[in-house]
N, CA, C and O atoms as a GROMACS GRO file, in nm:
protein
  460
    1UNK      N    1  15.854   7.634   1.582
    1UNK     CA    2  15.876   7.546   1.679
    1UNK      C    3  15.881   7.548   1.826
    1UNK      O    4  15.874   7.664   1.866
    2UNK      N    5  15.890   7.465   1.914
    2UNK     CA    6  15.900   7.545   2.052
    2UNK      C    7  16.024   7.457   2.092
    2UNK      O    8  16.060   7.355   2.033
    3UNK      N    9  16.084   7.517   2.206
    3UNK     CA   10  16.222   7.437   2.212
    3UNK      C   11  16.169   7.447   2.395
    3UNK      O   12  16.063   7.485   2.446
    4UNK      N   13  16.339   7.377   2.471
    4UNK     CA   14  16.313   7.366   2.572
    4UNK      C   15  16.284   7.430   2.745
    4UNK      O   16  16.248   7.416   2.862
    5UNK      N   17  16.363   7.550   2.576
    5UNK     CA   18  16.339   7.677   2.694
    5UNK      C   19  16.192   7.779   2.689
    5UNK      O   20  16.182   7.890   2.742
    6UNK      N   21  16.048   7.682   2.586
    6UNK     CA   22  15.982   7.745   2.623
    6UNK      C   23  15.884   7.689   2.695
    6UNK      O   24  15.771   7.732   2.722
    7UNK      N   25  15.929   7.606   2.720
    7UNK     CA   26  15.809   7.478   2.853
    7UNK      C   27  15.738   7.620   2.986
    7UNK      O   28  15.769   7.715   3.057
    8UNK      N   29  15.662   7.558   2.952
    8UNK     CA   30  15.580   7.661   3.089
    8UNK      C   31  15.566   7.556   3.173
    8UNK      O   32  15.493   7.458   3.166
    9UNK      N   33  15.670   7.601   3.279
    9UNK     CA   34  15.637   7.538   3.416
    9UNK      C   35  15.607   7.629   3.556
    9UNK      O   36  15.656   7.742   3.553
   10UNK      N   37  15.547   7.597   3.653
   10UNK     CA   38  15.551   7.603   3.806
   10UNK      C   39  15.433   7.756   3.759
   10UNK      O   40  15.331   7.733   3.694
   11UNK      N   41  15.467   7.891   3.799
   11UNK     CA   42  15.330   7.992   3.798
   11UNK      C   43  15.368   8.046   3.661
   11UNK      O   44  15.352   8.167   3.679
   12UNK      N   45  15.396   8.036   3.574
   12UNK     CA   46  15.363   8.063   3.445
   12UNK      C   47  15.258   7.947   3.383
   12UNK      O   48  15.160   7.984   3.318
   13UNK      N   49  15.285   7.791   3.408
   13UNK     CA   50  15.202   7.696   3.354
   13UNK      C   51  15.067   7.729   3.417
   13UNK      O   52  14.966   7.703   3.352
   14UNK      N   53  15.051   7.811   3.602
   14UNK     CA   54  14.938   7.815   3.662
   14UNK      C   55  14.894   7.974   3.569
   14UNK      O   56  14.790   7.968   3.502
   15UNK      N   57  14.934   8.040   3.569
   15UNK     CA   58  14.869   8.157   3.470
   15UNK      C   59  14.815   8.156   3.388
   15UNK      O   60  14.712   8.218   3.361
   16UNK      N   61  14.885   8.071   3.317
   16UNK     CA   62  14.833   8.032   3.164
   16UNK      C   63  14.676   7.942   3.160
   16UNK      O   64  14.578   7.956   3.086
   17UNK      N   65  14.704   7.836   3.290
   17UNK     CA   66  14.576   7.795   3.343
   17UNK      C   67  14.454   7.852   3.359
   17UNK      O   68  14.345   7.795   3.367
   18UNK      N   69  14.478   7.971   3.365
   18UNK     CA   70  14.413   8.057   3.514
   18UNK      C   71  14.347   8.111   3.419
   18UNK      O   72  14.233   8.157   3.426
   19UNK      N   73  14.441   8.106   3.295
   19UNK     CA   74  14.347   8.207   3.172
   19UNK      C   75  14.252   8.159   3.113
   19UNK      O   76  14.169   8.240   3.071
   20UNK      N   77  14.226   7.991   3.085
   20UNK     CA   78  14.144   7.844   3.062
   20UNK      C   79  14.062   7.815   3.127
   20UNK      O   80  14.071   7.697   3.093
   21UNK      N   81  13.987   7.814   3.192
   21UNK     CA   82  13.942   7.736   3.222
   21UNK      C   83  13.854   7.641   3.177
   21UNK      O   84  13.823   7.553   3.257
   22UNK      N   85  13.810   7.638   3.073
   22UNK     CA   86  13.779   7.496   3.045
   22UNK      C   87  13.879   7.405   3.015
   22UNK      O   88  13.853   7.289   2.980
   23UNK      N   89  14.005   7.454   3.027
   23UNK     CA   90  14.114   7.360   3.033
   23UNK      C   91  14.155   7.254   3.153
   23UNK      O   92  14.092   7.262   3.258
   24UNK      N   93  14.271   7.147   3.137
   24UNK     CA   94  14.322   7.176   3.268
   24UNK      C   95  14.441   7.099   3.228
   24UNK      O   96  14.458   7.052   3.116
   25UNK      N   97  14.529   7.089   3.333
   25UNK     CA   98  14.653   6.982   3.328
   25UNK      C   99  14.621   6.858   3.366
   25UNK      O  100  14.545   6.818   3.455
   26UNK      N  101  14.722   6.774   3.248
   26UNK     CA  102  14.688   6.646   3.257
   26UNK      C  103  14.850   6.588   3.250
   26UNK      O  104  14.915   6.664   3.178
   27UNK      N  105  14.936   6.473   3.307
   27UNK     CA  106  15.011   6.448   3.259
   27UNK      C  107  15.089   6.499   3.159
   27UNK      O  108  15.110   6.418   3.069
   28UNK      N  109  15.138   6.606   3.145
   28UNK     CA  110  15.254   6.705   3.071
   28UNK      C  111  15.150   6.755   2.939
   28UNK      O  112  15.196   6.779   2.827
   29UNK      N  113  14.962   6.771   2.981
   29UNK     CA  114  14.966   6.823   2.856
   29UNK      C  115  14.886   6.886   2.888
   29UNK      O  116  14.845   6.847   2.997
   30UNK      N  117  14.820   6.992   2.843
   30UNK     CA  118  14.680   7.070   2.855
   30UNK      C  119  14.557   7.006   2.772
   30UNK      O  120  14.570   7.020   2.650
   31UNK      N  121  14.418   6.924   2.822
   31UNK     CA  122  14.326   6.888   2.787
   31UNK      C  123  14.205   6.941   2.830
   31UNK      O  124  14.199   7.008   2.933
   32UNK      N  125  14.079   6.911   2.740
   32UNK     CA  126  13.953   6.903   2.782
   32UNK      C  127  13.880   6.834   2.704
   32UNK      O  128  13.902   6.781   2.596
   33UNK      N  129  13.783   6.840   2.775
   33UNK     CA  130  13.680   6.742   2.636
   33UNK      C  131  13.515   6.874   2.630
   33UNK      O  132  13.458   6.924   2.727
   34UNK      N  133  13.482   6.893   2.472
   34UNK     CA  134  13.355   6.923   2.420
   34UNK      C  135  13.252   6.862   2.495
   34UNK      O  136  13.306   6.774   2.561
   35UNK      N  137  13.153   6.864   2.513
   35UNK     CA  138  13.049   6.814   2.427
   35UNK      C  139  12.912   6.863   2.338
   35UNK      O  140  12.814   6.926   2.377
   36UNK      N  141  12.937   6.822   2.237
   36UNK     CA  142  12.835   6.888   2.099
   36UNK      C  143  12.693   6.897   2.148
   36UNK      O  144  12.644   6.856   2.253
   37UNK      N  145  12.646   6.951   2.059
   37UNK     CA  146  12.473   6.848   2.070
   37UNK      C  147  12.429   6.760   1.944
   37UNK      O  148  12.314   6.744   1.904
   38UNK      N  149  12.563   6.700   1.882
   38UNK     CA  150  12.525   6.580   1.855
   38UNK      C  151  12.654   6.536   1.745
   38UNK      O  152  12.734   6.598   1.674
   39UNK      N  153  12.632   6.435   1.766
   39UNK     CA  154  12.748   6.339   1.682
   39UNK      C  155  12.821   6.430   1.530
   39UNK      O  156  12.938   6.447   1.496
   40UNK      N  157  12.712   6.466   1.476
   40UNK     CA  158  12.710   6.530   1.332
   40UNK      C  159  12.820   6.676   1.354
   40UNK      O  160  12.917   6.702   1.282
   41UNK      N  161  12.762   6.774   1.498
   41UNK     CA  162  12.847   6.891   1.572
   41UNK      C  163  12.962   6.865   1.616
   41UNK      O  164  13.052   6.948   1.627
   42UNK      N  165  12.970   6.720   1.653
   42UNK     CA  166  13.092   6.638   1.729
   42UNK      C  167  13.276   6.658   1.591
   42UNK      O  168  13.395   6.685   1.607
   43UNK      N  169  13.179   6.622   1.466
   43UNK     CA  170  13.265   6.586   1.364
   43UNK      C  171  13.300   6.760   1.312
   43UNK      O  172  13.411   6.806   1.284
   44UNK      N  173  13.192   6.817   1.312
   44UNK     CA  174  13.190   6.991   1.246
   44UNK      C  175  13.306   7.061   1.365
   44UNK      O  176  13.382   7.143   1.312
   45UNK      N  177  13.327   7.039   1.514
   45UNK     CA  178  13.428   7.087   1.577
   45UNK      C  179  13.592   6.994   1.543
   45UNK      O  180  13.704   7.041   1.559
   46UNK      N  181  13.564   6.888   1.506
   46UNK     CA  182  13.692   6.839   1.471
   46UNK      C  183  13.743   6.870   1.369
   46UNK      O  184  13.863   6.896   1.381
   47UNK      N  185  13.688   6.883   1.238
   47UNK     CA  186  13.725   6.971   1.091
   47UNK      C  187  13.782   7.089   1.181
   47UNK      O  188  13.904   7.108   1.175
   48UNK      N  189  13.692   7.184   1.278
   48UNK     CA  190  13.755   7.311   1.309
   48UNK      C  191  13.883   7.316   1.357
   48UNK      O  192  13.968   7.400   1.327
   49UNK      N  193  13.897   7.190   1.459
   49UNK     CA  194  14.037   7.206   1.523
   49UNK      C  195  14.105   7.146   1.432
   49UNK      O  196  14.226   7.160   1.446
   50UNK      N  197  14.055   7.049   1.294
   50UNK     CA  198  14.184   7.103   1.198
   50UNK      C  199  14.247   7.150   1.107
   50UNK      O  200  14.356   7.114   1.061
   51UNK      N  201  14.131   7.295   1.056
   51UNK     CA  202  14.165   7.382   1.059
   51UNK      C  203  14.282   7.498   1.116
   51UNK      O  204  14.376   7.560   1.068
   52UNK      N  205  14.226   7.488   1.224
   52UNK     CA  206  14.323   7.583   1.285
   52UNK      C  207  14.460   7.535   1.342
   52UNK      O  208  14.546   7.611   1.388
   53UNK      N  209  14.471   7.379   1.332
   53UNK     CA  210  14.541   7.328   1.355
   53UNK      C  211  14.672   7.324   1.238
   53UNK      O  212  14.795   7.313   1.244
   54UNK      N  213  14.576   7.341   1.137
   54UNK     CA  214  14.684   7.334   0.992
   54UNK      C  215  14.742   7.513   1.004
   54UNK      O  216  14.844   7.559   0.952
   55UNK      N  217  14.654   7.579   1.078
   55UNK     CA  218  14.685   7.736   1.072
   55UNK      C  219  14.817   7.804   1.174
   55UNK      O  220  14.862   7.919   1.186
   56UNK      N  221  14.858   7.650   1.249
   56UNK     CA  222  14.901   7.707   1.362
   56UNK      C  223  15.034   7.648   1.335
   56UNK      O  224  15.138   7.692   1.382
   57UNK      N  225  15.020   7.505   1.223
   57UNK     CA  226  15.107   7.414   1.239
   57UNK      C  227  15.199   7.396   1.364
   57UNK      O  228  15.314   7.429   1.392
   58UNK      N  229  15.058   7.302   1.451
   58UNK     CA  230  15.049   7.296   1.582
   58UNK      C  231  14.898   7.195   1.562
   58UNK      O  232  14.784   7.242   1.566
   59UNK      N  233  14.936   7.035   1.541
   59UNK     CA  234  14.823   6.932   1.592
   59UNK      C  235  14.815   6.935   1.750
   59UNK      O  236  14.900   6.976   1.828
   60UNK      N  237  14.694   6.882   1.776
   60UNK     CA  238  14.638   6.798   1.874
   60UNK      C  239  14.613   6.674   1.870
   60UNK      O  240  14.609   6.642   1.752
   61UNK      N  241  14.591   6.564   1.953
   61UNK     CA  242  14.558   6.449   1.958
   61UNK      C  243  14.410   6.475   1.952
   61UNK      O  244  14.370   6.591   1.951
   62UNK      N  245  14.349   6.402   1.948
   62UNK     CA  246  14.217   6.416   1.926
   62UNK      C  247  14.091   6.295   1.910
   62UNK      O  248  14.054   6.242   1.805
   63UNK      N  249  14.046   6.274   2.034
   63UNK     CA  250  13.960   6.140   2.035
   63UNK      C  251  13.782   6.173   2.004
   63UNK      O  252  13.728   6.251   2.083
   64UNK      N  253  13.743   6.145   1.952
   64UNK     CA  254  13.592   6.129   1.926
   64UNK      C  255  13.528   6.026   1.995
   64UNK      O  256  13.561   5.910   2.017
   65UNK      N  257  13.399   6.110   2.034
   65UNK     CA  258  13.332   5.991   2.138
   65UNK      C  259  13.191   5.997   2.124
   65UNK      O  260  13.131   6.040   2.222
   66UNK      N  261  13.097   5.950   1.985
   66UNK     CA  262  12.994   6.002   1.978
   66UNK      C  263  12.962   6.167   1.934
   66UNK      O  264  13.002   6.221   1.831
   67UNK      N  265  12.865   6.242   2.058
   67UNK     CA  266  12.919   6.389   2.040
   67UNK      C  267  12.995   6.428   2.196
   67UNK      O  268  12.930   6.507   2.264
   68UNK      N  269  13.091   6.390   2.239
   68UNK     CA  270  13.243   6.445   2.279
   68UNK      C  271  13.350   6.441   2.196
   68UNK      O  272  13.369   6.369   2.098
   69UNK      N  273  13.424   6.535   2.250
   69UNK     CA  274  13.552   6.549   2.160
   69UNK      C  275  13.670   6.611   2.241
   69UNK      O  276  13.691   6.728   2.272
   70UNK      N  277  13.762   6.466   2.274
   70UNK     CA  278  13.866   6.506   2.376
   70UNK      C  279  13.999   6.545   2.296
   70UNK      O  280  14.042   6.482   2.199
   71UNK      N  281  14.060   6.662   2.355
   71UNK     CA  282  14.120   6.689   2.295
   71UNK      C  283  14.286   6.710   2.377
   71UNK      O  284  14.277   6.717   2.500
   72UNK      N  285  14.386   6.717   2.338
   72UNK     CA  286  14.492   6.718   2.425
   72UNK      C  287  14.657   6.739   2.350
   72UNK      O  288  14.714   6.659   2.275
   73UNK      N  289  14.712   6.890   2.405
   73UNK     CA  290  14.771   6.943   2.339
   73UNK      C  291  14.924   6.930   2.421
   73UNK      O  292  14.904   6.923   2.542
   74UNK      N  293  15.009   6.928   2.399
   74UNK     CA  294  15.195   6.925   2.440
   74UNK      C  295  15.203   6.979   2.274
   74UNK      O  296  15.144   6.996   2.168
   75UNK      N  297  15.393   6.996   2.392
   75UNK     CA  298  15.453   7.006   2.242
   75UNK      C  299  15.602   6.917   2.208
   75UNK      O  300  15.722   6.923   2.234
   76UNK      N  301  15.533   6.857   2.155
   76UNK     CA  302  15.639   6.722   2.093
   76UNK      C  303  15.757   6.743   2.104
   76UNK      O  304  15.839   6.695   2.183
   77UNK      N  305  15.772   6.850   1.987
   77UNK     CA  306  15.921   6.962   2.002
   77UNK      C  307  16.009   6.963   2.119
   77UNK      O  308  16.131   6.942   2.123
   78UNK      N  309  15.921   6.994   2.222
   78UNK     CA  310  15.999   6.995   2.376
   78UNK      C  311  15.969   6.906   2.458
   78UNK      O  312  15.931   6.930   2.573
   79UNK      N  313  15.981   6.793   2.409
   79UNK     CA  314  15.997   6.697   2.496
   79UNK      C  315  15.863   6.662   2.579
   79UNK      O  316  15.866   6.655   2.702
   80UNK      N  317  15.723   6.636   2.488
   80UNK     CA  318  15.569   6.640   2.538
   80UNK      C  319  15.588   6.740   2.620
   80UNK      O  320  15.568   6.669   2.719
   81UNK      N  321  15.607   6.835   2.662
   81UNK     CA  322  15.571   6.943   2.768
   81UNK      C  323  15.456   7.054   2.704
   81UNK      O  324  15.430   7.059   2.584
   82UNK      N  325  15.403   7.125   2.788
   82UNK     CA  326  15.330   7.272   2.753
   82UNK      C  327  15.433   7.353   2.720
   82UNK      O  328  15.551   7.358   2.757
   83UNK      N  329  15.340   7.442   2.614
   83UNK     CA  330  15.495   7.578   2.577
   83UNK      C  331  15.320   7.674   2.551
   83UNK      O  332  15.200   7.645   2.549
   84UNK      N  333  15.407   7.796   2.536
   84UNK     CA  334  15.317   7.905   2.432
   84UNK      C  335  15.202   7.841   2.348
   84UNK      O  336  15.079   7.844   2.349
   85UNK      N  337  15.301   7.784   2.276
   85UNK     CA  338  15.230   7.756   2.162
   85UNK      C  339  15.085   7.666   2.191
   85UNK      O  340  14.986   7.649   2.120
   86UNK      N  341  15.109   7.633   2.288
   86UNK     CA  342  14.972   7.488   2.365
   86UNK      C  343  14.874   7.602   2.377
   86UNK      O  344  14.776   7.622   2.305
   87UNK      N  345  14.909   7.657   2.458
   87UNK     CA  346  14.852   7.755   2.483
   87UNK      C  347  14.716   7.856   2.415
   87UNK      O  348  14.595   7.876   2.428
   88UNK      N  349  14.806   7.886   2.357
   88UNK     CA  350  14.732   7.979   2.206
   88UNK      C  351  14.669   7.874   2.160
   88UNK      O  352  14.552   7.909   2.141
   89UNK      N  353  14.682   7.766   2.133
   89UNK     CA  354  14.615   7.666   2.020
   89UNK      C  355  14.440   7.621   2.082
   89UNK      O  356  14.326   7.606   2.038
   90UNK      N  357  14.535   7.614   2.242
   90UNK     CA  358  14.390   7.565   2.318
   90UNK      C  359  14.320   7.671   2.309
   90UNK      O  360  14.208   7.640   2.268
   91UNK      N  361  14.334   7.824   2.332
   91UNK     CA  362  14.254   7.941   2.370
   91UNK      C  363  14.212   7.939   2.262
   91UNK      O  364  14.101   7.888   2.278
   92UNK      N  365  14.231   7.969   2.111
   92UNK     CA  366  14.156   7.914   1.969
   92UNK      C  367  14.045   7.808   1.951
   92UNK      O  368  13.928   7.831   1.922
   93UNK      N  369  14.107   7.678   1.975
   93UNK     CA  370  14.020   7.576   2.001
   93UNK      C  371  13.920   7.616   2.072
   93UNK      O  372  13.808   7.609   2.022
   94UNK      N  373  13.934   7.662   2.192
   94UNK     CA  374  13.840   7.704   2.346
   94UNK      C  375  13.717   7.804   2.245
   94UNK      O  376  13.612   7.748   2.213
   95UNK      N  377  13.739   7.919   2.211
   95UNK     CA  378  13.657   8.038   2.106
   95UNK      C  379  13.591   7.937   2.028
   95UNK      O  380  13.477   7.906   2.064
   96UNK      N  381  13.641   7.878   1.924
   96UNK     CA  382  13.595   7.820   1.827
   96UNK      C  383  13.473   7.733   1.864
   96UNK      O  384  13.359   7.734   1.817
   97UNK      N  385  13.543   7.637   1.984
   97UNK     CA  386  13.377   7.524   2.039
   97UNK      C  387  13.315   7.588   2.089
   97UNK      O  388  13.224   7.509   2.116
   98UNK      N  389  13.269   7.729   2.152
   98UNK     CA  390  13.210   7.833   2.192
   98UNK      C  391  13.104   7.830   2.125
   98UNK      O  392  12.991   7.795   2.162
   99UNK      N  393  13.164   7.889   1.962
   99UNK     CA  394  13.111   7.936   1.890
   99UNK      C  395  13.081   7.813   1.799
   99UNK      O  396  13.075   7.836   1.678
  100UNK      N  397  13.063   7.700   1.837
  100UNK     CA  398  13.011   7.625   1.698
  100UNK      C  399  12.930   7.539   1.868
  100UNK      O  400  12.964   7.422   1.886
  101UNK      N  401  12.867   7.579   1.936
  101UNK     CA  402  12.793   7.543   2.056
  101UNK      C  403  12.828   7.424   2.171
  101UNK      O  404  12.747   7.384   2.254
  102UNK      N  405  12.974   7.376   2.154
  102UNK     CA  406  12.988   7.254   2.209
  102UNK      C  407  13.016   7.349   2.383
  102UNK      O  408  13.085   7.450   2.391
  103UNK      N  409  12.976   7.314   2.449
  103UNK     CA  410  13.043   7.283   2.596
  103UNK      C  411  13.146   7.245   2.670
  103UNK      O  412  13.132   7.123   2.665
  104UNK      N  413  13.242   7.264   2.738
  104UNK     CA  414  13.317   7.267   2.782
  104UNK      C  415  13.287   7.132   2.886
  104UNK      O  416  13.178   7.126   2.944
  105UNK      N  417  13.393   7.021   2.907
  105UNK     CA  418  13.332   6.948   3.035
  105UNK      C  419  13.507   6.874   3.091
  105UNK      O  420  13.537   6.755   3.096
  106UNK      N  421  13.567   6.958   3.114
  106UNK     CA  422  13.736   6.957   3.105
  106UNK      C  423  13.755   6.811   3.218
  106UNK      O  424  13.843   6.725   3.208
  107UNK      N  425  13.657   6.815   3.311
  107UNK     CA  426  13.628   6.724   3.431
  107UNK      C  427  13.615   6.597   3.325
  107UNK      O  428  13.602   6.515   3.415
  108UNK      N  429  13.610   6.533   3.230
  108UNK     CA  430  13.540   6.468   3.158
  108UNK      C  431  13.689   6.334   3.111
  108UNK      O  432  13.703   6.214   3.091
  109UNK      N  433  13.772   6.468   3.116
  109UNK     CA  434  13.886   6.393   3.028
  109UNK      C  435  13.954   6.282   3.195
  109UNK      O  436  13.966   6.284   3.318
  110UNK      N  437  13.967   6.234   3.122
  110UNK     CA  438  13.992   6.056   3.191
  110UNK      C  439  14.111   6.101   3.249
  110UNK      O  440  14.165   6.197   3.195
  111UNK      N  441  14.168   6.048   3.355
  111UNK     CA  442  14.290   6.028   3.408
  111UNK      C  443  14.408   5.938   3.283
  111UNK      O  444  14.518   5.980   3.245
  112UNK      N  445  14.357   5.839   3.252
  112UNK     CA  446  14.407   5.796   3.132
  112UNK      C  447  14.374   5.796   2.997
  112UNK      O  448  14.257   5.819   2.969
  113UNK      N  449  14.469   5.769   2.889
  113UNK     CA  450  14.412   5.850   2.743
  113UNK      C  451  14.271   5.732   2.751
  113UNK      O  452  14.233   5.644   2.829
  114UNK      N  453  14.228   5.786   2.637
  114UNK     CA  454  14.114   5.760   2.587
  114UNK      C  455  14.135   5.676   2.501
  114UNK      O  456  14.241   5.698   2.442
  115UNK      N  457  14.059   5.550   2.452
  115UNK     CA  458  14.119   5.425   2.365
  115UNK      C  459  14.073   5.350   2.341
  115UNK      O  460  14.129   5.263   2.276
   0.00000   0.00000   0.00000
């Protein structure tokens, strides 16, 4: 579990995001969108994200729109802020998405939450 003392802010958050070009910071979370070749491939990515979440005991918010998967990480146990757990999870999800042929499109993540 993350604690408030593990929240990434300022230079630490900037450094973490510099290592994650496929993600951006939005409203207290790290977010991205992955465009998959097909709707079925998007479901495969969602299943893979689920396996990562279970292995890390850290679960993102997901939204599926045909061939796009919207992913949002923040640490609820740290007041909904970004912690190192979020960065580690985002790193693993990004690597897995690339292996599955998904293209990152962080600029497609809406300013308002999808829904």
